[in-house]
mmCIF file of C-alpha atoms in Angstrom:
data_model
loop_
_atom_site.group_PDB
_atom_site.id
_atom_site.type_symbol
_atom_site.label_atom_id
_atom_site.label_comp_id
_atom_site.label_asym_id
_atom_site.label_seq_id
_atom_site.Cartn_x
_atom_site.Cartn_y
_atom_site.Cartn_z
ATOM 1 C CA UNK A 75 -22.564 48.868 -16.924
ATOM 2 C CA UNK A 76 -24.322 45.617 -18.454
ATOM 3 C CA UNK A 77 -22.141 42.339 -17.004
ATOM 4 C CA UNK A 78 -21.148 40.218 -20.555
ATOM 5 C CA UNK A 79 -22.424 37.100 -20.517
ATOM 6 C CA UNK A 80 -21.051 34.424 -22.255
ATOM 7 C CA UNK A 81 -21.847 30.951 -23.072
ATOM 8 C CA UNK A 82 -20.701 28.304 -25.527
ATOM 9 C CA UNK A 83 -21.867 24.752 -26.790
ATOM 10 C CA UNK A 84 -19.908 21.285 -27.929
ATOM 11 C CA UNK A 85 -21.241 18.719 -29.325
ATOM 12 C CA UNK A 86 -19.723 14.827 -30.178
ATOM 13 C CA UNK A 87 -21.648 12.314 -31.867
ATOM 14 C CA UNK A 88 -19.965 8.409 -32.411
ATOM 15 C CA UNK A 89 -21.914 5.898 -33.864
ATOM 16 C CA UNK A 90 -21.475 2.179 -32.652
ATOM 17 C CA UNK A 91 -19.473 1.607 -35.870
ATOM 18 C CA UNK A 92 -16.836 4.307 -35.124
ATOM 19 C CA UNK A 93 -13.264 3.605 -34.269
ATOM 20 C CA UNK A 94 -12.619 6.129 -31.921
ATOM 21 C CA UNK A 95 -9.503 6.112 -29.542
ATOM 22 C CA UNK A 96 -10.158 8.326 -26.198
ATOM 23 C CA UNK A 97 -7.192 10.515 -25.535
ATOM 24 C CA UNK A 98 -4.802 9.248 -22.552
ATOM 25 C CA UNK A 99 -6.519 9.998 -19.277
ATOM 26 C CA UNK A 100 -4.518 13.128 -17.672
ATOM 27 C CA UNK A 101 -4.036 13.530 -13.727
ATOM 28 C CA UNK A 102 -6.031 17.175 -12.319
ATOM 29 C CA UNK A 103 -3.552 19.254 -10.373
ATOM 30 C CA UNK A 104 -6.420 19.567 -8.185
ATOM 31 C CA UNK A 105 -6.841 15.871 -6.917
ATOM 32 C CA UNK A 106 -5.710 14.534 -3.794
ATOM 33 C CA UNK A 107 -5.179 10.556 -3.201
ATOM 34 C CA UNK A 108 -5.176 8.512 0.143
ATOM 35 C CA UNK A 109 -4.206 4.921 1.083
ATOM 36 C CA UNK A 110 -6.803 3.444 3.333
ATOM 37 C CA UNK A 111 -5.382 0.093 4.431
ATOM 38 C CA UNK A 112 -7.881 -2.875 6.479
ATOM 39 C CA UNK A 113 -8.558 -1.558 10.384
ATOM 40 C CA UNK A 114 -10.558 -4.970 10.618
ATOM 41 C CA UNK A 115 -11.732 -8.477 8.972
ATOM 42 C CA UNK A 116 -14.140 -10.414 10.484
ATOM 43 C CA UNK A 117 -15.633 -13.746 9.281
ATOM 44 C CA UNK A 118 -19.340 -14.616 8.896
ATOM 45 C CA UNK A 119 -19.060 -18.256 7.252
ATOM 46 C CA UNK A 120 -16.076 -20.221 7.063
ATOM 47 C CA UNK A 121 -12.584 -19.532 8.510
ATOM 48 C CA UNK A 122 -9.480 -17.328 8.773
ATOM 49 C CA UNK A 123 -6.245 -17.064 10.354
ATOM 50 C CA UNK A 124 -3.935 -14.565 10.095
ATOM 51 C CA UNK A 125 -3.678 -10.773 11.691
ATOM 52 C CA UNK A 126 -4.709 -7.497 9.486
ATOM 53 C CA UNK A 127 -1.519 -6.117 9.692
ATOM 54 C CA UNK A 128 -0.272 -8.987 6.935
ATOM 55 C CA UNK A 129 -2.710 -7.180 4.343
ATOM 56 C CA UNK A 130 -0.670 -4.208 4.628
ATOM 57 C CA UNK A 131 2.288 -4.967 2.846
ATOM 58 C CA UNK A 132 3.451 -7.343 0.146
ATOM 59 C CA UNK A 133 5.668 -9.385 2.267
ATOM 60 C CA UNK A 134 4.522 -13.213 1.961
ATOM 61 C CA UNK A 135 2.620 -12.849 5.544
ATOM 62 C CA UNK A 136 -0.757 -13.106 4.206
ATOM 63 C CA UNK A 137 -4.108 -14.387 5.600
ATOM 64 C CA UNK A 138 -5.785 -17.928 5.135
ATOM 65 C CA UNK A 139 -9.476 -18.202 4.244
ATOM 66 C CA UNK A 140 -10.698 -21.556 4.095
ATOM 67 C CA UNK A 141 -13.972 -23.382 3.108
ATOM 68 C CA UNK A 142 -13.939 -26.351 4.837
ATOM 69 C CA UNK A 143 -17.915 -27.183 4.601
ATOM 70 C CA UNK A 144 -19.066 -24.040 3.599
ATOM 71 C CA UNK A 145 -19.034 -20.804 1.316
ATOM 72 C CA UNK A 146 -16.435 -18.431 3.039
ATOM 73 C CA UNK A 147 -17.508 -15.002 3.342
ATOM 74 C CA UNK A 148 -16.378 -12.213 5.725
ATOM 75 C CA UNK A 149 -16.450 -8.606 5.947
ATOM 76 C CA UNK A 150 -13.525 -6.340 5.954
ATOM 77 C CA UNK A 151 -13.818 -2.176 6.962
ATOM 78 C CA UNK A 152 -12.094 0.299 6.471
ATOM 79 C CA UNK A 153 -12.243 3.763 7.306
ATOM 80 C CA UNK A 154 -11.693 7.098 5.922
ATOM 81 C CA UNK A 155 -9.758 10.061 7.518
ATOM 82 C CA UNK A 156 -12.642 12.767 9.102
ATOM 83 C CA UNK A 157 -10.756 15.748 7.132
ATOM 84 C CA UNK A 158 -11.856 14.206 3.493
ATOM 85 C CA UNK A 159 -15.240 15.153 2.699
ATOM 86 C CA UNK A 160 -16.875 11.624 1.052
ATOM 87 C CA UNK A 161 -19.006 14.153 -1.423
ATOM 88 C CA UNK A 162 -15.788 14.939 -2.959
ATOM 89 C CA UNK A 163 -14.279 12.364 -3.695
ATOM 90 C CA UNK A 164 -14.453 11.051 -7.543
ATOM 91 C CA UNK A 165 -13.182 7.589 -7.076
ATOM 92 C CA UNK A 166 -12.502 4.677 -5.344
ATOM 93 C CA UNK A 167 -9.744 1.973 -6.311
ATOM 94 C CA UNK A 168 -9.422 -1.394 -4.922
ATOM 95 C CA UNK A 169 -5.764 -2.969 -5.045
ATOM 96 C CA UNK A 170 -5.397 -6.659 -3.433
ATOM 97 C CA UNK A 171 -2.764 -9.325 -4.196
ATOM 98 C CA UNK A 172 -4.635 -12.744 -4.227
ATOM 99 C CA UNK A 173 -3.901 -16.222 -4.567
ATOM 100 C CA UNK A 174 -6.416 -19.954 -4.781
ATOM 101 C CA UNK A 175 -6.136 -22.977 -4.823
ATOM 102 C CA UNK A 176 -8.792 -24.199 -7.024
ATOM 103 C CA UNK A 177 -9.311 -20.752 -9.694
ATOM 104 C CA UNK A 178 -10.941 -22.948 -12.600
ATOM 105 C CA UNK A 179 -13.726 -24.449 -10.682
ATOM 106 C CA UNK A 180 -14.095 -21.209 -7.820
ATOM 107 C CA UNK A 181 -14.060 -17.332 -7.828
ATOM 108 C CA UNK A 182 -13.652 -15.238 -5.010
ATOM 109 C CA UNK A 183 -15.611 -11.554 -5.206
ATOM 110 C CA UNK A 184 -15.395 -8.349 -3.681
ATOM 111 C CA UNK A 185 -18.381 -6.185 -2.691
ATOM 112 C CA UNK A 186 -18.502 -2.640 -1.465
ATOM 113 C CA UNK A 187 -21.948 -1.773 1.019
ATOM 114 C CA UNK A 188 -23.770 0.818 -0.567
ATOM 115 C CA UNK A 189 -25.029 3.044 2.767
ATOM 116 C CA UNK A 190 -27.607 4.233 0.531
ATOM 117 C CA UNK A 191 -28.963 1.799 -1.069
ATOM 118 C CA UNK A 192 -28.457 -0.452 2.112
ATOM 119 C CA UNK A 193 -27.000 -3.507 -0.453
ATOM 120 C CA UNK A 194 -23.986 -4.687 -1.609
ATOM 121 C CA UNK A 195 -22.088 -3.990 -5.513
ATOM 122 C CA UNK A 196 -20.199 -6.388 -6.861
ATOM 123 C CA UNK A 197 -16.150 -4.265 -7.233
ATOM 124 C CA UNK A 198 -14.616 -7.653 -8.932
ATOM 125 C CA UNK A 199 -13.738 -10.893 -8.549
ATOM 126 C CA UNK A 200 -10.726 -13.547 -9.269
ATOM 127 C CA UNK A 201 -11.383 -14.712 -13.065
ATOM 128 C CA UNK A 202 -8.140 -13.576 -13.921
ATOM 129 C CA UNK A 203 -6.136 -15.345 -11.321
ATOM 130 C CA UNK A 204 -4.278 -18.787 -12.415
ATOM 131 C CA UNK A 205 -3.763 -21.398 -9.893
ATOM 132 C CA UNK A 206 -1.268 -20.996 -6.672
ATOM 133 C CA UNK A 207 0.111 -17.960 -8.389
ATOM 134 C CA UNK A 208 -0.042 -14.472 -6.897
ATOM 135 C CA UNK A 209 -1.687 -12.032 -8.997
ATOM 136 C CA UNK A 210 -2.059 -8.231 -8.289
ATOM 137 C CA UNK A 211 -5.528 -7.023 -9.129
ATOM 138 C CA UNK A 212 -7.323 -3.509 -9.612
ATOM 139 C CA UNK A 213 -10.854 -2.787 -9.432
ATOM 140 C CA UNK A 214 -12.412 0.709 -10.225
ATOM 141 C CA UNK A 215 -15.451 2.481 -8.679
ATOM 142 C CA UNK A 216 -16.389 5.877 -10.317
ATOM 143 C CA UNK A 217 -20.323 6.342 -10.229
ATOM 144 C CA UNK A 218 -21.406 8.081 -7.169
ATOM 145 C CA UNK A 219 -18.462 6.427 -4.739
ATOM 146 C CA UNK A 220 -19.372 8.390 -1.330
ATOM 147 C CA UNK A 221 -21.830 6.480 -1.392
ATOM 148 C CA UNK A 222 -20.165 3.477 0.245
ATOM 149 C CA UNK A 223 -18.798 5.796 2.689
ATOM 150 C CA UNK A 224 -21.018 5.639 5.866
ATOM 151 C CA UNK A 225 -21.730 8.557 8.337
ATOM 152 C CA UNK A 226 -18.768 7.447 10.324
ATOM 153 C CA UNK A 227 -15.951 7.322 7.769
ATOM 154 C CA UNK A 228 -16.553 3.654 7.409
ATOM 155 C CA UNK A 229 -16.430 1.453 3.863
ATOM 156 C CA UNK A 230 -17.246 -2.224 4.119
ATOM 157 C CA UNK A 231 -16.185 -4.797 1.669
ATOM 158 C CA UNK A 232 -17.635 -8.088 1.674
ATOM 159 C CA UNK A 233 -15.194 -10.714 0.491
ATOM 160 C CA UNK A 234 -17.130 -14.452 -0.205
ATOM 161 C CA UNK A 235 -16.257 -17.565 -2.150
ATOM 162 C CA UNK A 236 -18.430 -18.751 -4.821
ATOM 163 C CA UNK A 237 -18.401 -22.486 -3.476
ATOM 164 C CA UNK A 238 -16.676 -24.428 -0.593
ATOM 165 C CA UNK A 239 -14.278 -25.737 -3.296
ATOM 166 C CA UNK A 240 -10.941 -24.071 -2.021
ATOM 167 C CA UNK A 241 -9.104 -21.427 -0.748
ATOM 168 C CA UNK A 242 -7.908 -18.143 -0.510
ATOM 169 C CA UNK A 243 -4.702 -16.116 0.380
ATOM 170 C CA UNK A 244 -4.754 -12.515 0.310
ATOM 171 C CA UNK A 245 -0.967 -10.477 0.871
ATOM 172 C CA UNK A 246 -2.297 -7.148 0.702
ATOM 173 C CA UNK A 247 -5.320 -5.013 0.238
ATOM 174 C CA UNK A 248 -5.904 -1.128 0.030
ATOM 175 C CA UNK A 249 -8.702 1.201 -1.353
ATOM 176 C CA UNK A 250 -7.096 4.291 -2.663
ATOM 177 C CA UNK A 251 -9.532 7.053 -2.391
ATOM 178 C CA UNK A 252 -9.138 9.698 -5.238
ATOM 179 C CA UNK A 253 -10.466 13.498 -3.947
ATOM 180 C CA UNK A 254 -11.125 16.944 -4.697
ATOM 181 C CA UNK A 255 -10.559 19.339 -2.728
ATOM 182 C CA UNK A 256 -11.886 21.560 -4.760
ATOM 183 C CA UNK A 257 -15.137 20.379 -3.797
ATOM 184 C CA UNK A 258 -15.101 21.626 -0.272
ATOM 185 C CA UNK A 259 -14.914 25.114 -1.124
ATOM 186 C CA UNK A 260 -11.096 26.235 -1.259
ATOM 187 C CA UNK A 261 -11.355 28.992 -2.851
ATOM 188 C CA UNK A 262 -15.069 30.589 -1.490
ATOM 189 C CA UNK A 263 -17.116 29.063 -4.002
ATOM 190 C CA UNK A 264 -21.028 27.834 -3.413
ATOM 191 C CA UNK A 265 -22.841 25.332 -5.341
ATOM 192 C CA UNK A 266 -26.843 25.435 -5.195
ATOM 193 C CA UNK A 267 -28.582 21.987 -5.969
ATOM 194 C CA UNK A 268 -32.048 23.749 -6.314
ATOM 195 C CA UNK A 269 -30.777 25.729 -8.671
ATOM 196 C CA UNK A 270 -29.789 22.440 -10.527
ATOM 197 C CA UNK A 271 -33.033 20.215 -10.117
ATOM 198 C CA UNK A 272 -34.959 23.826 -11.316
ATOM 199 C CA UNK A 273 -32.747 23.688 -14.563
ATOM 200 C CA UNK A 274 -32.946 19.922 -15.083
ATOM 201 C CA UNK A 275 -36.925 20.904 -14.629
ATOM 202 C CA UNK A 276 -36.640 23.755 -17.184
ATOM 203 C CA UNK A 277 -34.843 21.823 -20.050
ATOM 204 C CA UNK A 278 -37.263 19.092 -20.004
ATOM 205 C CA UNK A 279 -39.736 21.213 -20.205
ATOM 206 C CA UNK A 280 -38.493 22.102 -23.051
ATOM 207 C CA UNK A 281 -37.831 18.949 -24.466
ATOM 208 C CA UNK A 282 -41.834 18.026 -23.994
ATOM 209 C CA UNK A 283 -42.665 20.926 -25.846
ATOM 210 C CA UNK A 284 -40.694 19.780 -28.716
ATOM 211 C CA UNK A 285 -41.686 16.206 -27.923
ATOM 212 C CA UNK A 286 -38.460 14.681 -27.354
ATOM 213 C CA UNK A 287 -38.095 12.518 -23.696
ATOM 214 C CA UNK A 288 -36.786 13.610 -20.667
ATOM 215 C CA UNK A 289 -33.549 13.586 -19.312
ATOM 216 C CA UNK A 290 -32.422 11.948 -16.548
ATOM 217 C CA UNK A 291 -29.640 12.747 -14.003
ATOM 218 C CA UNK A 292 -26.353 10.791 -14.306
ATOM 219 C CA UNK A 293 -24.317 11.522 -11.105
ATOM 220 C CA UNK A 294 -21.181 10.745 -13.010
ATOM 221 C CA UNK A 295 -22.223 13.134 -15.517
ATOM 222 C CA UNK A 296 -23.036 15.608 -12.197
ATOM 223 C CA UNK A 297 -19.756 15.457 -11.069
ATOM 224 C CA UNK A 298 -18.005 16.446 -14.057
ATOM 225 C CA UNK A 299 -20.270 19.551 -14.520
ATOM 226 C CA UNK A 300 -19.818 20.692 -11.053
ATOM 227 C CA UNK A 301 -16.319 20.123 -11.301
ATOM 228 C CA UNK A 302 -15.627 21.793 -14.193
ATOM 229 C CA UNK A 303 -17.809 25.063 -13.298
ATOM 230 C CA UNK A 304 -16.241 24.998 -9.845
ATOM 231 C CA UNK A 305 -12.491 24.909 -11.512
ATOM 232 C CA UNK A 306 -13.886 27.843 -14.140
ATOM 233 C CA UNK A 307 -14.991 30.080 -11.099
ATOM 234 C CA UNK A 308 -12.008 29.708 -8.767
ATOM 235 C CA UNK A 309 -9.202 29.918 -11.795
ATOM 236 C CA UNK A 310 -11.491 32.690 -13.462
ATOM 237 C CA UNK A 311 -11.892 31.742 -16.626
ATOM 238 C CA UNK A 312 -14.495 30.331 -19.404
ATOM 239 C CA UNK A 313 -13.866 27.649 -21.615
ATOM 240 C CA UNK A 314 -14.915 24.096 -22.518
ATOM 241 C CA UNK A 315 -11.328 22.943 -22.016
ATOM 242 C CA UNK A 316 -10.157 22.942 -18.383
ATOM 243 C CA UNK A 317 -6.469 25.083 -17.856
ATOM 244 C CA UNK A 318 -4.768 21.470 -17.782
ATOM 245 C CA UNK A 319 -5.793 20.842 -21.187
ATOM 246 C CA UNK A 320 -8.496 18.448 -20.014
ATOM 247 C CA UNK A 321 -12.108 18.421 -23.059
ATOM 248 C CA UNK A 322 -15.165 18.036 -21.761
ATOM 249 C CA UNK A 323 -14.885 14.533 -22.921
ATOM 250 C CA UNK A 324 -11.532 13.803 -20.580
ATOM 251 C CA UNK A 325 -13.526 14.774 -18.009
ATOM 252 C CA UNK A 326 -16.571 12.927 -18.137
ATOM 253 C CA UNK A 327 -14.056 9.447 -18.606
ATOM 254 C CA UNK A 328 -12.093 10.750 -15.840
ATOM 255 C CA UNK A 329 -15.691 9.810 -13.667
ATOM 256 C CA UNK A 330 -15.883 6.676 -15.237
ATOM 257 C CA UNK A 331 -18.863 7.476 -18.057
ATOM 258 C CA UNK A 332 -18.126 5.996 -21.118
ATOM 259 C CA UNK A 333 -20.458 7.017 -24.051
ATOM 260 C CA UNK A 334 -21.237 7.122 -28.027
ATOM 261 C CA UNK A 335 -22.568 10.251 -27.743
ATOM 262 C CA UNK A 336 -22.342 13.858 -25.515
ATOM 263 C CA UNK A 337 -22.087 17.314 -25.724
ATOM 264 C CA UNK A 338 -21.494 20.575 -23.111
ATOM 265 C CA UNK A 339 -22.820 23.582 -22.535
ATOM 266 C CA UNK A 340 -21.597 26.444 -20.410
ATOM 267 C CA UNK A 341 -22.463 29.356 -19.177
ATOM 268 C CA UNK A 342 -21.160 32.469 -17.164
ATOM 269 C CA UNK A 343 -23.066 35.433 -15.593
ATOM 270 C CA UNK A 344 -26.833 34.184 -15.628
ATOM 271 C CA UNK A 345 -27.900 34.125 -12.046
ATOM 272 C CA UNK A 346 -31.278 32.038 -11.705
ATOM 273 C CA UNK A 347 -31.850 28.889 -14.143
ATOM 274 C CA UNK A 348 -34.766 30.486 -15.885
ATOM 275 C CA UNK A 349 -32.160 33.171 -17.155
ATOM 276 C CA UNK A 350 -29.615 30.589 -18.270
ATOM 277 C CA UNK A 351 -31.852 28.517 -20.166
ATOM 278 C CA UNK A 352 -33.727 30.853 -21.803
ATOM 279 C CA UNK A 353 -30.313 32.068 -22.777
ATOM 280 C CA UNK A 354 -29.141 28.549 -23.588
ATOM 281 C CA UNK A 355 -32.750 28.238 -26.072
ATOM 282 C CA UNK A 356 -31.815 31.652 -27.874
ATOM 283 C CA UNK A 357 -28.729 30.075 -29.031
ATOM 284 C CA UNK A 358 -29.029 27.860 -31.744
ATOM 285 C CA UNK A 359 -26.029 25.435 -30.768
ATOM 286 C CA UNK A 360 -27.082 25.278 -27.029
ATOM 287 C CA UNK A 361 -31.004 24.956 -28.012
ATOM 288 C CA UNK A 362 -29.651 21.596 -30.871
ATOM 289 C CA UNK A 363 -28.329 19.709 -27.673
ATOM 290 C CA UNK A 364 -30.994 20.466 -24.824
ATOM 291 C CA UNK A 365 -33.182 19.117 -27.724
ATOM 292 C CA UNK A 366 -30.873 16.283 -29.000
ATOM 293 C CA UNK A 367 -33.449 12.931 -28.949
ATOM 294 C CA UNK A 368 -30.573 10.793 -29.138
ATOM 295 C CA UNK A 369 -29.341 12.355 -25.535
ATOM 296 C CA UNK A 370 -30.598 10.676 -22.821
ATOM 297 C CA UNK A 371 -28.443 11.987 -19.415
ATOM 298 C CA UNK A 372 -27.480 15.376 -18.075
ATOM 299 C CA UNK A 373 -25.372 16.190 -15.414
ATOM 300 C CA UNK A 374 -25.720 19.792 -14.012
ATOM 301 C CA UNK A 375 -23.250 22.017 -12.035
ATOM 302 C CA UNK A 376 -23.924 25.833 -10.900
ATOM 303 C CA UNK A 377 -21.467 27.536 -8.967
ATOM 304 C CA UNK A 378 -20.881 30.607 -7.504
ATOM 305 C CA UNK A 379 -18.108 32.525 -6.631
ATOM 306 C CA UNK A 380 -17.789 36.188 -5.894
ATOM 307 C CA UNK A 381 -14.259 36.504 -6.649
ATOM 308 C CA UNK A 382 -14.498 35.584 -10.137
ATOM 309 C CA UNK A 383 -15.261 37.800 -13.536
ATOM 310 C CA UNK A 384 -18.537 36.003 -13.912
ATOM 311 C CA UNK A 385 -20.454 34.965 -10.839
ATOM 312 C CA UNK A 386 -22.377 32.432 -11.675
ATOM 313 C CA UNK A 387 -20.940 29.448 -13.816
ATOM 314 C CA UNK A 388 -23.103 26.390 -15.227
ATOM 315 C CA UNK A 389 -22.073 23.703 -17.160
ATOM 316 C CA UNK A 390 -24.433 20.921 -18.288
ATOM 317 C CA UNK A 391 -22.540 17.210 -19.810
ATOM 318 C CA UNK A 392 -25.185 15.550 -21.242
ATOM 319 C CA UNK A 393 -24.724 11.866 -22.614
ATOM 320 C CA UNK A 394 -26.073 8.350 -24.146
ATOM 321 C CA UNK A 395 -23.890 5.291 -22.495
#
C-alpha cells in the first residue's frame, strides 16, 4: 500500500509600513526552566568585597565593586546541571538587581563568552538604572545560546565599568536557562543534519536556476523547524499550528527572530531531501516560497520517528529580519 504523503505551505508578507501586533507569546508544555545562581566572581581590574552567596537572594547583602583608579571588570561563572543537554536549550535570561552611584556619566555591561567564537557578546548594560536606586533588570539571549555553554557546563559573564567614575552594587544575579527536552530524544525520535545541509544545498540550487540568491542558515530559524517537526513526530500529527495553538510565526518569536517577512513549509513521509524537495517544487505554494527573492534565511529541521504515522517530518521557516 502507497504511504500518503502530505505537505503544506504558509506564507506572511509585512511591509515596513504595516502595523502589525504579534500575538502574546504562549509558554510550550514541553519546556523546562532552571535557576543557575553565581558558583564564583573573580576580579581582573579594580575591586570587590562581598561573598557570592549575597547575589543569591534579594536581601540588601549585596557586593561592592569599586573603581578606585581604574575600569572595574571581573568575571563571574556559572554552571549548568550535567543532565541538561546545552543543544537544547532555546534561551538564556539574565536577571540582576543593580544599583550606581554615578548612572548619568557611567554604565556598567554584561557579557556572556561565546565558547565558539572564543569572544565576548554584549547581554546589556545599566542605561536604565537612575542614581542610588535599585532597579531589577532582564536581559534576553535567544540566537544559538549553547553556545556560551562550555564543554564543562560552564557560562562566563564578564561584568566591567565603562570608566573609573563610580560604583556598583549588585543584590542578586541568576541566568534562567529555558530547555527542551524534547530535544534529547524523549520520545525515540532522530534528527539527521546531513540530511539538512543536503536540502539547504538542493533549494538553492534551485533558487540559482531561477536566479534568485541563496539562502543562508539562521540558527534561530533552525531551531524552530526542528522543534516543530520533532513535536509533529512524537504527538503524531501534521499541521502548521503546533497542538498548543502555537503558528509558525509564535514559534519563530518564541527563538527570538523578529521579521517583516516568512513563510513554512512542511512535510511528512519523504525520506531523503531530494524526494522532499522535488515534492516541495511540484507544488505551486511550496515552489512560490523556496523561490521567494525577498527571503533571505531558512532554518531546516528533519526528524524521524518510527512510532509516528509519517516517518519522516521536515519543516523549513524561512525569513527576512
Amino acid at each position: 500500500m502507497k504511504k500518503k504523503i502530505k505537505f503544506i505551505g504558509w506564507v506572511l508578507i509585512l511591509t515596513l509600513l504595516t502595523s502589525f501586533a504579534l500575538p502574546m507569546e504562549r509558554g510550550y508544555a514541553a519546556d523546562s526552566v532552571v535557576i543557575l545562581l553565581p558558583a564564583s566572581f573573580s576580579t581582573q581590574k579594580g575591586s570587590a568585597s562581598g561573598n557570592v552567596v549575597n547575589m543569591y537572594v534579594r536581601d540588601g547583602a549585596s557586593i561592592f565593586f569599586s573603581t578606585p583608579s581604574s575600569i572595574y571588570r571581573g568575571i563571574h561563572t556559572f554552571y549548568l546541571q550535567k543532565d541538561v543537554d546545552a543543544q537544547t536549550i532555546t534561551s538564556l535570561q539574565i536577571k540582576v538587581k543593580v544599583k550606581l552611584t554615578t548612572p548619568a556619566i557611567q554604565r556598567w555591561q554584561w557579557r556572556l563568552y561565546d565558547w565558539q567564537a572564543r569572544s565576548w557578546i554584549k547581554a546589556g548594560d545599566t542605561v536604565s538604572v537612575q542614581t542610588s536606586t535599585w532597579k531589577s533588570l532582564i536581559f534576553s539571549i535567544s540566537n544559538s545560546p549553547a553556545r556560551f555553554v562550555g564543554t564543562d557546563g560552564a557560562i562566563r559573564m564578564s561584568f566591567a565599568s565603562t570608566n573609573s567614575t563610580g560604583n556598583a552594587r549588585i543584590d542578586y544575579e541568576s541566568i534562567t536557562v529555558t530547555y527542551n527536552p524534547l530535544g534529547t530524544g524523549t520520545c525515540g525520535e532522530t534528527t539527521n543534519s546531513n540530511f539538512e545541509s543536503q536540502v539547504l544545498t538542493l533549494i538553492n540550487q534551485q533558487r540559482a536556476n531561477a536566479g534568485v540568491p541563496a539562502l543562508k542558515r539562521d540558527t534561530r530559524l533552525d531551531t524552530a523547524s526542528r522543534l516543530h517537526s520533532a513535536d509533529m513526530a512524537c504527538n503524531d500529527y501534521f499541521a502548521h499550528n503546533s497542538l498548543d495553538g502555537r503558528t509558525p510565526w509564535d514559534r519563530m518569536h518564541a527563538q527570538g527572530y523578529t521579521y517583516h517577512m516568512a513563510a513554512e513549509n512542511i512535510a511528512a513521509g519523504y525520506s531523503t531531501p531530494a524526494a522532499v524537495v522535488t515534492g516541495w517544487m511540484n507544488s505551486p505554494g511550496h515552489r512560490d516560497n523556496i523561490l521567494n527573492s525577498g527571503l533571505t534565511q531558512i532554518g531546516i529541521g528533519h526528524v524521524y520517528y518510527a512510532g509516528s504515522t509519517y516517518g519522516h517530518y521536515w519543516t523549513t521557516d524561512f525569513g527576512t529580519p
